[in-house]
Amino acid sequence: MVFLSFVSRNIEILSNSFRIYFTNFSRIVIFSAILNIVFFIIRELLAYIISPDTVISNIIVLWLTIFNFVLAYGVIATSTALVMDNRKIDILFCFQRVWYRILTFVLISAIYTGLAVILFGILQLANNSMILIFAGFAYMVALIFIMNYLVSVVEVNILEQYRGINVFKRAISLVKDSWFEAFGFNFLRILAWFGFSFAITLIIILLTTQIFPLINLSARAIDSNIQIELKLVQLVVTILTQPLFYIAGVVWYYQTRLTRENVDIRTILT
């Protein structure tokens, strides 16, 4: 009975997320496009200026990718909250809200980057060492455990009054007594996101191969041109699909606060 209730609740969250996404498609995709295109250009310029094979350049690109992710998450989280409160999406308001919390977003992306760098470092060293392979696996499990506690860290930063390290403390407190519930939601959210991304990728590839023959993997070598085209496809897929991931997080966050603290969305937005 508990399991059925859990599944039903998360299906409702995902269905509401799809509804919000499609009924506000144009504005949400504009937000996603602005940030993803800007950061895509920055990353490509850095890759051109700095050697892409150095550790420092890889860390910088990784941080920019994560920073892009959390900023886009913040903007779309704000727009989602406005939609849930039956208010018009104000582009300036959404970006201002993110800007006022920019330092905490820098901190969040720096911590996430540090955790990812440690994982990549262990995996790089774990070629022929069973101890390091085991250490890498143990760290991955620990990382999943930690990240699940931080499932709502962006929502807390953008929709509450906490700043700095207090954002992490608040996010942990929201999951404190419902870790498995949060994990189950995250699993279903990622599954829905991957499925949606796969469908969009398939549609784009079919369109580009049939209508605009940009990508023909069977007839062309993997050269610099095809790599650029694949990057552009990846960019378009990211722009179109990531908002669903963000929206689902906001809906889950709101439902969690509504259940525990009996707050409404207007209270959250003040």
Short mmCIF file of N, CA and C in Angstrom, two decimals, residues 18 20 42 56 60 78 85 94 97 103 110 114 120 129 151 163 165 183 193 205 207 209 227 230 234 236 251 261 266:
data_model
loop_
_atom_site.label_atom_id
_atom_site.label_comp_id
_atom_site.label_asym_id
_atom_site.label_seq_id
_atom_site.Cartn_x
_atom_site.Cartn_y
_atom_site.Cartn_z
N PHE A 18 5.20 17.54 -16.77
CA PHE A 18 5.00 17.56 -18.22
C PHE A 18 3.96 18.61 -18.61
N ILE A 20 3.16 21.43 -16.99
CA ILE A 20 3.78 22.76 -16.86
C ILE A 20 4.75 23.02 -18.01
N ILE A 42 31.03 29.77 -24.59
CA ILE A 42 32.16 29.99 -23.67
C ILE A 42 33.04 28.75 -23.60
N ILE A 56 43.69 21.17 -15.85
CA ILE A 56 43.07 22.45 -15.48
C ILE A 56 41.94 22.80 -16.44
N ILE A 60 37.99 23.29 -15.54
CA ILE A 60 37.29 24.54 -15.84
C ILE A 60 36.03 24.25 -16.66
N THR A 78 12.33 29.26 -10.77
CA THR A 78 11.57 30.48 -10.50
C THR A 78 10.35 30.57 -11.41
N ASP A 85 1.76 29.36 -9.19
CA ASP A 85 0.99 30.39 -8.48
C ASP A 85 0.06 31.15 -9.43
N CYS A 94 12.83 36.41 -13.16
CA CYS A 94 13.49 35.11 -13.01
C CYS A 94 15.01 35.24 -13.00
N ARG A 97 16.26 37.06 -9.79
CA ARG A 97 16.25 36.19 -8.61
C ARG A 97 17.50 35.31 -8.57
N LEU A 103 26.28 34.08 -5.78
CA LEU A 103 27.43 33.59 -5.02
C LEU A 103 27.18 32.18 -4.48
N ALA A 110 30.87 24.76 -7.38
CA ALA A 110 32.24 24.43 -6.97
C ALA A 110 32.27 23.13 -6.17
N GLY A 114 34.04 19.68 -7.31
CA GLY A 114 35.02 19.00 -6.46
C GLY A 114 34.69 17.54 -6.27
N PHE A 120 36.41 11.26 -10.85
CA PHE A 120 37.17 11.06 -12.09
C PHE A 120 38.63 10.72 -11.80
N SER A 129 44.29 -1.64 -10.58
CA SER A 129 44.35 -1.84 -9.13
C SER A 129 42.96 -2.17 -8.59
N VAL A 151 19.12 16.92 -3.10
CA VAL A 151 18.20 16.91 -4.23
C VAL A 151 17.51 18.25 -4.44
N ARG A 163 21.32 31.29 2.56
CA ARG A 163 22.47 31.62 1.73
C ARG A 163 23.68 30.78 2.15
N ILE A 165 26.43 28.12 2.99
CA ILE A 165 26.40 26.74 3.47
C ILE A 165 25.06 26.38 4.10
N PHE A 183 15.12 9.37 -2.92
CA PHE A 183 15.89 8.56 -3.86
C PHE A 183 14.98 7.98 -4.95
N TRP A 193 13.54 11.70 -17.60
CA TRP A 193 14.40 12.64 -18.34
C TRP A 193 15.18 11.92 -19.43
N ILE A 205 17.67 13.31 -34.95
CA ILE A 205 18.56 12.58 -35.86
C ILE A 205 17.80 12.14 -37.12
N LEU A 207 15.17 13.60 -38.41
CA LEU A 207 14.90 14.80 -39.21
C LEU A 207 16.14 15.27 -39.95
N THR A 209 18.82 13.56 -40.78
CA THR A 209 19.31 12.62 -41.80
C THR A 209 18.39 12.55 -43.00
N GLN A 227 31.79 15.94 -35.42
CA GLN A 227 31.84 16.22 -33.99
C GLN A 227 31.10 17.52 -33.66
N LEU A 230 27.38 16.78 -33.94
CA LEU A 230 26.91 16.03 -32.78
C LEU A 230 26.80 16.91 -31.55
N GLN A 234 23.46 17.64 -29.44
CA GLN A 234 23.45 17.51 -27.98
C GLN A 234 22.96 18.80 -27.33
N VAL A 236 20.91 21.07 -28.63
CA VAL A 236 19.46 21.20 -28.85
C VAL A 236 18.69 20.28 -27.91
N VAL A 251 8.37 20.77 -8.43
CA VAL A 251 7.07 20.21 -8.03
C VAL A 251 7.24 19.30 -6.83
N GLU A 261 5.24 21.27 6.02
CA GLU A 261 5.19 22.60 6.63
C GLU A 261 3.90 23.36 6.32
N ARG A 266 2.56 30.75 -2.87
CA ARG A 266 2.72 32.20 -2.74
C ARG A 266 3.68 32.52 -1.59
#
